[in-house]
Amino acid sequence: MTETTRIPSSPPRSPEARLAADALRGLRQDLIHDAFAYRPLPPMRTDGPLTRRLPGALREYAQWTPHAVVVAAGLIAMAFSFAGTTQGSEALELFNALLALAPVLLTLVRPVGAFWVSWAAAPFVVLFSERWDDWPWSPGSFACHLIVLTLVALRTRPRTAAWMWLLTAVYSLGADTLLGGEYQSSNSAPLLVLTAMVLLVVAVRQVRREARQEVTAQRTVTARERSRRTLLEERTTIARELHDVVAHHMSVVAIQAEAAPYRVENPPPELERAFATIRENAVAALTELRRVLGVVRAEDYEAPDAPQPTLADLDALLANVRDAGLPVDKAVTGAVRELPPGVELSAYRIVQEALSNTLRHAPGASARVEVSYVLGGLGLRIVNGPVPAPALVKPSPGAGHGITGMRERVSMLNGEMTAGPTGEGGYEVAVFLPVALASGDEA
């Protein structure tokens, strides 16, 4: 027998220990890891409502506005350093002023590193200062650290700002506890209160900006999904209608193939077998078509009792539109001829949707429908005039699916379509649906 030695597992850590470990991990990620990494301040965007109005040359300079603001803030911290010193060594005054300026300028390229420089320079400046009534922050360090915390918080996340304020409090309270008795007063409380207020405002601004960006991203995704769903719904509608058209023709093929042998006296067996094969293939194709395209039918979908509409039903459609209050004229050019059922149905639906859009978006306007039978295809043009009294009549926004559905129908037939406003203030939809020439037309 072999004995196995069990290694006792480490006891689970307490919630307090896990919380402390998470806090130290956050501190390491935010302020220690790659603290002096190169992170230059990006130029400002110049497409805003104000910068967009600037001339070209000024707009190029305007993108460096944040950098100029940082430099100006560094000069302000430098001025506080000069103002807070008494008569003494000019070299020491200049050195302290540069220590107030350098961390602010460092935020332009290494923001987290700038915080550490400002934090480490504060005790050095105050210990070698000739003024003893400012502890533990000299005037220059006070202004410098406040500016640095604000600039770094603007470029990082709120958790980083909280860590910076906590380390500032550790230094301030530690300095007051260890050496505060040797000085007349302490300015730790004013700095901590002021920085807390500033960082709170910055954090709220950051949170609001992130929330706004997230909302914008969600709206973009939602709009993309809505557009995709609209496209699928339109394609489903087209598939249902074309299924009815194709199923009708396949049924006619099967019936004619079954009846054809009886139209010929004493048909040869080969002919009967050929027609039987045609009928079997037509029935099989019809069955598969219904099985495959049946998935696009909604549960409450009912097949229409009447056949699918064609351009011959256009007059009835225009009559209904006129009854709804839209004055509409029709013009037909070219030799009227019978077109494939898919083209007839798509043309009818395009005219129907275009007139429906006119009723929704341009109430009170007049419309005109032009149908052109041209060589190689069918042309459609549906145009409406401007709204006569926009202030009195409010258009209905609608669902916004009409143009999408029309484009899908045109794309299905390899046609071309343009839609847009006219120079007179109306709207125009122009479509060309190609149709293969029959042998008789070619002759």
Coordinates of C-alpha atoms in Angstrom, one line a residue:
M1 CA 0.0 0.0 0.0
T2 CA 1.1 3.5 -0.7
E3 CA 0.3 6.4 1.5
T4 CA -0.7 9.7 0.1
T5 CA 0.2 12.8 1.9
R6 CA -2.5 15.4 1.9
I7 CA -1.4 18.9 1.8
P8 CA -3.7 21.0 3.9
S9 CA -5.4 23.6 1.8
S10 CA -5.0 27.2 2.8
P11 CA -7.9 28.5 4.8
P12 CA -10.3 30.8 2.8
R13 CA -9.5 34.5 3.2
S14 CA -11.9 36.7 5.1
P15 CA -13.9 39.3 3.2
E16 CA -11.8 42.0 4.8
A17 CA -8.6 40.4 3.4
R18 CA -10.2 40.0 -0.1
L19 CA -11.3 43.6 0.0
A20 CA -7.8 44.8 1.0
A21 CA -6.2 42.6 -1.7
D22 CA -8.6 44.0 -4.3
A23 CA -7.8 47.5 -3.2
L24 CA -4.0 47.0 -3.4
R25 CA -4.5 45.4 -6.8
G26 CA -6.5 48.5 -7.9
L27 CA -3.8 50.8 -6.6
R28 CA -1.1 48.8 -8.4
Q29 CA -3.1 48.9 -11.7
D30 CA -4.0 52.6 -11.5
L31 CA -1.0 54.3 -10.1
I32 CA 2.0 52.0 -10.0
H33 CA 1.9 49.8 -13.2
D34 CA 3.3 51.8 -16.1
A35 CA 3.1 55.0 -14.0
F36 CA 5.5 56.8 -16.3
A37 CA 4.1 55.4 -19.6
Y38 CA 4.0 57.8 -22.5
R39 CA 0.4 59.0 -22.8
P40 CA 0.4 62.3 -24.7
L41 CA -2.5 64.6 -24.5
P42 CA -4.4 64.3 -27.8
P43 CA -5.4 67.5 -29.7
M44 CA -8.8 68.8 -29.3
R45 CA -11.5 68.0 -31.9
T46 CA -12.3 71.0 -34.1
D47 CA -15.7 69.9 -35.4
G48 CA -17.6 71.5 -32.5
P49 CA -20.2 74.2 -32.8
L50 CA -17.7 77.0 -32.0
T51 CA -14.5 75.7 -33.6
R52 CA -16.3 74.8 -36.8
R53 CA -16.9 78.5 -37.4
L54 CA -13.2 79.5 -37.2
P55 CA -11.1 80.1 -40.3
G56 CA -8.9 77.3 -41.5
A57 CA -5.7 78.6 -39.9
L58 CA -7.2 79.4 -36.6
R59 CA -8.9 76.0 -36.5
E60 CA -5.5 74.3 -36.8
Y61 CA -4.3 76.3 -33.8
A62 CA -7.5 75.7 -31.9
Q63 CA -6.8 72.0 -31.6
W64 CA -3.9 72.8 -29.2
T65 CA -6.1 74.7 -26.8
P66 CA -5.9 72.0 -24.1
H67 CA -2.1 72.1 -24.2
A68 CA -2.1 75.9 -23.9
V69 CA -4.5 75.7 -20.9
V70 CA -2.1 73.2 -19.2
V71 CA 0.9 75.5 -19.8
A72 CA -1.1 78.5 -18.4
A73 CA -2.0 76.4 -15.3
G74 CA 1.7 75.6 -14.8
L75 CA 2.6 79.3 -15.0
I76 CA -0.1 80.0 -12.4
A77 CA 1.4 77.4 -10.1
M78 CA 4.8 78.9 -10.7
A79 CA 3.5 82.4 -9.8
F80 CA 2.0 81.0 -6.6
S81 CA 5.5 79.7 -5.8
F82 CA 7.1 83.1 -6.3
A83 CA 4.4 84.9 -4.3
G84 CA 4.7 82.5 -1.4
T85 CA 8.4 82.9 -0.8
T86 CA 10.1 85.5 1.3
Q87 CA 13.4 87.3 0.6
G88 CA 16.0 84.6 0.3
S89 CA 18.2 82.8 -2.2
E90 CA 17.1 83.5 -5.7
A91 CA 18.4 80.1 -6.9
L92 CA 16.2 78.4 -4.3
E93 CA 13.2 80.4 -5.2
L94 CA 13.7 79.6 -8.9
F95 CA 14.2 75.9 -8.1
N96 CA 11.0 75.8 -6.1
A97 CA 9.1 77.5 -8.8
L98 CA 10.4 75.0 -11.4
L99 CA 9.3 72.2 -9.1
A100 CA 5.8 73.8 -9.2
L101 CA 5.9 74.1 -13.0
A102 CA 7.4 70.7 -14.0
P103 CA 4.7 68.4 -12.7
V104 CA 2.0 70.4 -14.4
L105 CA 3.8 70.3 -17.7
L106 CA 4.5 66.6 -17.2
T107 CA 0.7 65.9 -17.3
L108 CA 0.9 66.6 -21.1
V109 CA 2.9 63.3 -21.7
R110 CA 2.9 61.2 -18.5
P111 CA -0.1 62.1 -16.3
V112 CA 0.2 59.4 -13.6
G113 CA 3.9 60.1 -13.4
A114 CA 3.2 63.8 -12.9
F115 CA 1.1 63.0 -9.8
W116 CA 4.0 61.1 -8.3
V117 CA 6.5 63.9 -9.1
S118 CA 4.1 66.5 -7.5
W119 CA 3.5 64.2 -4.5
A120 CA 7.2 63.6 -3.9
A121 CA 8.3 67.2 -4.5
A122 CA 5.9 68.6 -1.9
P123 CA 7.9 67.6 1.2
F124 CA 11.2 68.4 -0.4
V125 CA 10.0 72.0 -1.3
V126 CA 8.6 72.7 2.2
L127 CA 11.6 71.3 4.1
F128 CA 14.0 73.5 2.1
S129 CA 11.7 76.6 2.1
E130 CA 12.6 79.7 4.1
R131 CA 9.0 80.2 5.1
W132 CA 7.8 78.1 8.0
D133 CA 4.1 79.0 8.3
D134 CA 3.0 76.7 5.4
W135 CA 3.0 73.1 6.3
P136 CA 3.0 70.5 4.8
W137 CA 2.3 72.3 1.5
S138 CA 4.1 75.4 0.3
P139 CA 2.0 77.8 -1.8
G140 CA 3.6 76.6 -5.0
S141 CA 3.2 72.9 -4.1
F142 CA -0.4 73.6 -3.0
A143 CA -1.3 75.1 -6.4
C144 CA 0.7 72.6 -8.3
H145 CA -0.8 69.5 -6.6
L146 CA -4.3 70.8 -7.0
I147 CA -3.8 71.5 -10.7
V148 CA -2.1 68.1 -11.2
L149 CA -4.8 66.2 -9.5
T150 CA -7.5 67.9 -11.6
L151 CA -5.7 67.4 -14.9
V152 CA -4.9 63.7 -14.1
A153 CA -8.4 63.1 -13.0
L154 CA -9.7 64.5 -16.3
R155 CA -7.6 62.0 -18.2
T156 CA -8.2 58.9 -16.1
R157 CA -11.1 57.1 -14.4
P158 CA -12.7 58.1 -11.1
R159 CA -11.0 55.3 -9.2
T160 CA -7.6 56.7 -10.1
A161 CA -8.7 60.1 -8.7
A162 CA -9.8 58.4 -5.5
W163 CA -6.4 56.8 -5.1
M164 CA -4.6 60.1 -5.7
W165 CA -6.7 61.8 -3.1
L166 CA -6.1 59.0 -0.6
L167 CA -2.3 59.2 -1.1
T168 CA -2.5 62.9 -0.7
A169 CA -4.3 62.5 2.5
V170 CA -1.8 59.9 3.8
Y171 CA 1.1 62.4 3.2
S172 CA -0.8 65.4 4.6
L173 CA -2.0 63.6 7.8
G174 CA 1.3 61.8 8.2
A175 CA 3.3 65.0 8.0
D176 CA 0.9 66.8 10.4
T177 CA 1.3 63.9 12.9
L178 CA 5.0 63.6 12.8
L179 CA 6.3 67.1 12.3
G180 CA 3.2 69.3 12.5
G181 CA 4.0 70.5 16.0
E182 CA 7.1 72.4 14.9
Y183 CA 5.0 74.7 12.5
Q184 CA 2.5 77.4 13.3
S185 CA -0.3 76.0 11.2
S186 CA -1.3 73.2 8.8
N187 CA -2.9 73.7 5.4
S188 CA -3.7 70.0 5.0
A189 CA -7.4 70.4 5.7
P190 CA -7.9 73.2 3.1
L191 CA -6.1 71.2 0.5
L192 CA -7.9 68.0 1.2
V193 CA -11.3 69.7 1.2
L194 CA -10.6 71.6 -2.0
T195 CA -9.2 68.7 -3.8
A196 CA -12.1 66.5 -2.7
M197 CA -14.6 69.0 -4.1
V198 CA -12.7 69.4 -7.4
L199 CA -12.2 65.6 -7.8
L200 CA -15.9 65.0 -7.0
V201 CA -16.9 67.4 -9.7
V202 CA -14.5 65.9 -12.2
A203 CA -15.6 62.3 -11.3
V204 CA -19.2 63.2 -11.8
R205 CA -18.4 64.7 -15.1
Q206 CA -16.4 61.6 -16.1
V207 CA -19.3 59.3 -15.1
R208 CA -21.8 61.4 -17.0
R209 CA -19.5 61.4 -20.1
E210 CA -19.0 57.6 -19.9
A211 CA -22.8 57.1 -19.4
R212 CA -23.5 59.4 -22.4
Q213 CA -21.0 57.5 -24.5
E214 CA -22.6 54.2 -23.4
V215 CA -26.0 55.4 -24.2
T216 CA -24.8 56.7 -27.6
A217 CA -23.2 53.3 -28.3
Q218 CA -26.4 51.5 -27.3
R219 CA -28.5 53.8 -29.5
T220 CA -26.2 53.0 -32.4
V221 CA -26.5 49.3 -31.8
T222 CA -30.2 49.6 -31.4
A223 CA -30.6 51.6 -34.6
R224 CA -28.4 49.1 -36.4
E225 CA -30.5 46.2 -35.1
R226 CA -33.7 48.0 -35.9
S227 CA -32.5 48.7 -39.4
R228 CA -31.6 45.0 -39.7
R229 CA -34.9 43.9 -38.4
T230 CA -36.7 46.2 -40.7
L231 CA -34.7 44.8 -43.6
L232 CA -35.6 41.3 -42.6
E233 CA -39.3 42.2 -42.3
E234 CA -39.3 43.7 -45.7
R235 CA -37.6 40.7 -47.2
T236 CA -40.0 38.4 -45.5
T237 CA -43.0 40.4 -46.9
I238 CA -41.4 40.2 -50.4
A239 CA -40.8 36.5 -50.0
R240 CA -44.4 35.8 -49.0
E241 CA -45.8 37.7 -52.0
L242 CA -43.4 36.1 -54.4
H243 CA -44.1 32.7 -52.9
D244 CA -47.8 33.1 -53.8
V245 CA -46.8 34.2 -57.4
V246 CA -44.4 31.3 -57.9
A247 CA -46.7 28.8 -56.3
H248 CA -49.5 29.9 -58.7
H249 CA -47.3 29.4 -61.7
M250 CA -46.0 26.0 -60.6
S251 CA -49.6 24.8 -60.0
V252 CA -50.5 25.9 -63.6
V253 CA -47.4 24.0 -64.9
A254 CA -48.5 20.8 -63.0
I255 CA -52.1 21.1 -64.3
Q256 CA -51.2 21.7 -67.9
A257 CA -48.6 18.9 -67.8
E258 CA -51.3 16.5 -66.5
A259 CA -53.9 17.6 -69.2
A260 CA -51.5 17.8 -72.1
P261 CA -51.6 14.1 -73.1
Y262 CA -55.4 14.2 -73.4
R263 CA -55.1 17.0 -76.0
V264 CA -53.3 14.8 -78.4
E265 CA -55.0 11.8 -80.1
N266 CA -53.1 8.5 -79.5
P267 CA -50.0 10.2 -77.9
P268 CA -46.8 8.1 -78.0
P269 CA -45.7 6.5 -74.7
E270 CA -42.6 8.7 -74.7
L271 CA -44.7 11.9 -74.7
E272 CA -46.9 10.6 -71.9
R273 CA -43.8 9.7 -69.8
A274 CA -42.3 13.2 -70.5
F275 CA -45.5 15.0 -69.4
A276 CA -45.8 12.7 -66.4
T277 CA -42.2 13.6 -65.4
I278 CA -42.9 17.3 -65.9
R279 CA -45.9 17.1 -63.6
E280 CA -44.1 15.1 -60.9
N281 CA -41.2 17.6 -60.9
A282 CA -43.6 20.5 -60.8
V283 CA -45.6 19.0 -57.8
A284 CA -42.3 18.2 -56.0
A285 CA -41.0 21.7 -56.6
L286 CA -44.2 23.2 -55.4
T287 CA -44.1 21.0 -52.2
E288 CA -40.5 22.0 -51.5
L289 CA -41.3 25.6 -52.2
R290 CA -44.1 25.6 -49.7
R291 CA -42.0 23.8 -47.1
V292 CA -39.0 26.1 -47.4
L293 CA -40.8 29.4 -47.7
G294 CA -43.4 28.4 -45.2
V295 CA -41.1 29.5 -42.4
V296 CA -41.4 33.1 -43.5
R297 CA -45.1 33.2 -42.8
A298 CA -46.2 34.6 -39.5
E299 CA -48.5 32.6 -37.3
D300 CA -51.3 35.0 -38.1
Y301 CA -50.6 35.2 -41.8
E302 CA -53.4 34.3 -44.1
A303 CA -52.9 33.8 -47.8
P304 CA -54.8 36.4 -49.8
D305 CA -58.0 35.3 -51.5
A306 CA -57.5 37.5 -54.5
P307 CA -54.4 37.2 -56.8
Q308 CA -51.5 39.5 -56.1
P309 CA -52.0 43.0 -57.6
T310 CA -50.4 44.2 -60.8
L311 CA -50.1 47.4 -62.7
A312 CA -53.6 46.8 -64.1
D313 CA -54.9 47.5 -60.6
L314 CA -53.1 50.8 -60.4
D315 CA -56.2 52.9 -61.2
A316 CA -58.0 51.3 -58.2
L317 CA -55.1 52.2 -56.0
L318 CA -55.1 55.8 -57.1
A319 CA -58.8 56.0 -56.5
N320 CA -58.3 54.9 -52.9
V321 CA -55.5 57.4 -52.5
R322 CA -57.7 60.2 -53.8
D323 CA -60.4 59.2 -51.4
A324 CA -57.8 59.6 -48.6
G325 CA -57.3 63.2 -49.6
L326 CA -54.2 63.0 -51.9
P327 CA -54.7 64.6 -55.3
V328 CA -52.7 62.3 -57.7
D329 CA -52.3 62.1 -61.5
K330 CA -51.1 59.3 -63.6
A331 CA -49.2 59.3 -66.9
V332 CA -48.4 56.2 -68.9
T333 CA -45.9 56.4 -71.8
G334 CA -44.8 53.7 -74.2
A335 CA -46.5 50.6 -75.4
V336 CA -48.4 48.9 -72.6
R337 CA -47.4 45.2 -72.4
E338 CA -47.6 42.4 -70.0
L339 CA -44.6 42.1 -67.7
P340 CA -43.4 39.2 -65.5
P341 CA -45.6 38.8 -62.4
G342 CA -42.7 39.7 -60.1
V343 CA -42.0 42.9 -61.9
E344 CA -45.7 43.8 -62.0
L345 CA -46.1 43.1 -58.3
S346 CA -43.0 45.0 -57.3
A347 CA -43.9 48.0 -59.4
Y348 CA -47.4 48.1 -57.8
R349 CA -46.0 47.9 -54.3
I350 CA -43.4 50.6 -55.0
V351 CA -46.1 53.0 -56.2
Q352 CA -48.3 52.1 -53.2
E353 CA -45.5 52.7 -50.7
A354 CA -44.4 56.0 -52.3
L355 CA -48.0 57.3 -52.2
S356 CA -48.3 56.1 -48.6
N357 CA -45.2 58.1 -47.7
T358 CA -46.6 61.1 -49.4
L359 CA -49.8 60.8 -47.3
R360 CA -47.7 60.5 -44.1
H361 CA -45.0 63.0 -44.6
A362 CA -46.5 65.6 -47.0
P363 CA -50.2 65.9 -46.1
G364 CA -52.0 68.3 -48.4
A365 CA -49.5 68.0 -51.2
S366 CA -50.3 66.7 -54.7
A367 CA -48.6 63.8 -56.3
R368 CA -47.9 62.4 -59.8
V369 CA -47.3 58.8 -60.9
E370 CA -45.5 58.2 -64.2
V371 CA -45.2 54.7 -65.7
S372 CA -42.9 54.3 -68.7
Y373 CA -42.8 51.1 -70.8
V374 CA -39.4 51.4 -72.3
L375 CA -37.2 49.0 -74.3
G376 CA -35.6 46.6 -71.8
G377 CA -37.6 47.5 -68.7
L378 CA -40.1 49.6 -66.8
G379 CA -39.6 53.1 -65.5
L380 CA -41.5 54.5 -62.5
R381 CA -41.5 58.0 -61.2
I382 CA -43.5 59.1 -58.2
V383 CA -43.1 62.7 -57.2
N384 CA -45.0 64.9 -54.8
G385 CA -45.0 68.7 -54.4
P386 CA -44.2 70.7 -51.3
V387 CA -46.6 70.8 -48.3
P388 CA -48.9 73.8 -48.9
A389 CA -49.0 75.0 -45.3
P390 CA -46.3 73.3 -43.2
A391 CA -47.1 75.3 -40.1
L392 CA -50.8 74.2 -40.1
V393 CA -50.4 70.5 -41.0
K394 CA -48.2 68.3 -38.9
P395 CA -46.7 65.3 -40.9
S396 CA -46.8 61.9 -39.4
P397 CA -43.3 60.4 -38.8
G398 CA -44.3 56.9 -39.7
A399 CA -42.2 53.8 -39.2
G400 CA -39.5 54.7 -41.7
H401 CA -39.6 51.4 -43.5
G402 CA -40.9 52.5 -46.9
I403 CA -37.7 53.4 -48.6
T404 CA -36.1 50.3 -47.3
G405 CA -38.8 48.1 -48.7
M406 CA -38.7 49.8 -52.1
R407 CA -34.9 49.4 -52.3
E408 CA -35.2 45.7 -51.4
R409 CA -37.7 45.2 -54.2
V410 CA -35.6 47.0 -56.7
S411 CA -32.4 45.2 -55.6
M412 CA -34.2 41.9 -56.0
L413 CA -34.9 42.6 -59.6
N414 CA -31.4 44.1 -60.3
G415 CA -32.9 47.5 -60.9
E416 CA -31.9 51.0 -60.0
M417 CA -33.6 53.5 -57.7
T418 CA -33.0 57.1 -56.5
A419 CA -35.0 58.8 -53.8
G420 CA -34.6 62.3 -52.5
P421 CA -36.0 65.8 -52.2
T422 CA -36.7 67.9 -55.2
G423 CA -35.7 71.5 -55.8
E424 CA -39.3 72.7 -55.3
G425 CA -39.5 71.2 -51.8
G426 CA -41.2 68.0 -52.7
Y427 CA -39.9 64.4 -52.9
E428 CA -39.2 62.1 -55.8
V429 CA -38.8 58.4 -56.2
A430 CA -37.4 57.2 -59.5
V431 CA -37.1 53.5 -60.3
F432 CA -36.0 51.4 -63.3
L433 CA -36.8 47.7 -63.3
P434 CA -35.1 45.7 -66.1
V435 CA -37.1 43.2 -68.1
A436 CA -35.6 40.7 -70.4
L437 CA -36.9 41.1 -74.0
A438 CA -39.1 38.4 -75.4
S439 CA -38.4 36.9 -78.8
G440 CA -41.4 38.8 -80.3
D441 CA -40.1 42.1 -78.9
E442 CA -36.7 41.5 -80.4
A443 CA -38.1 41.0 -83.8

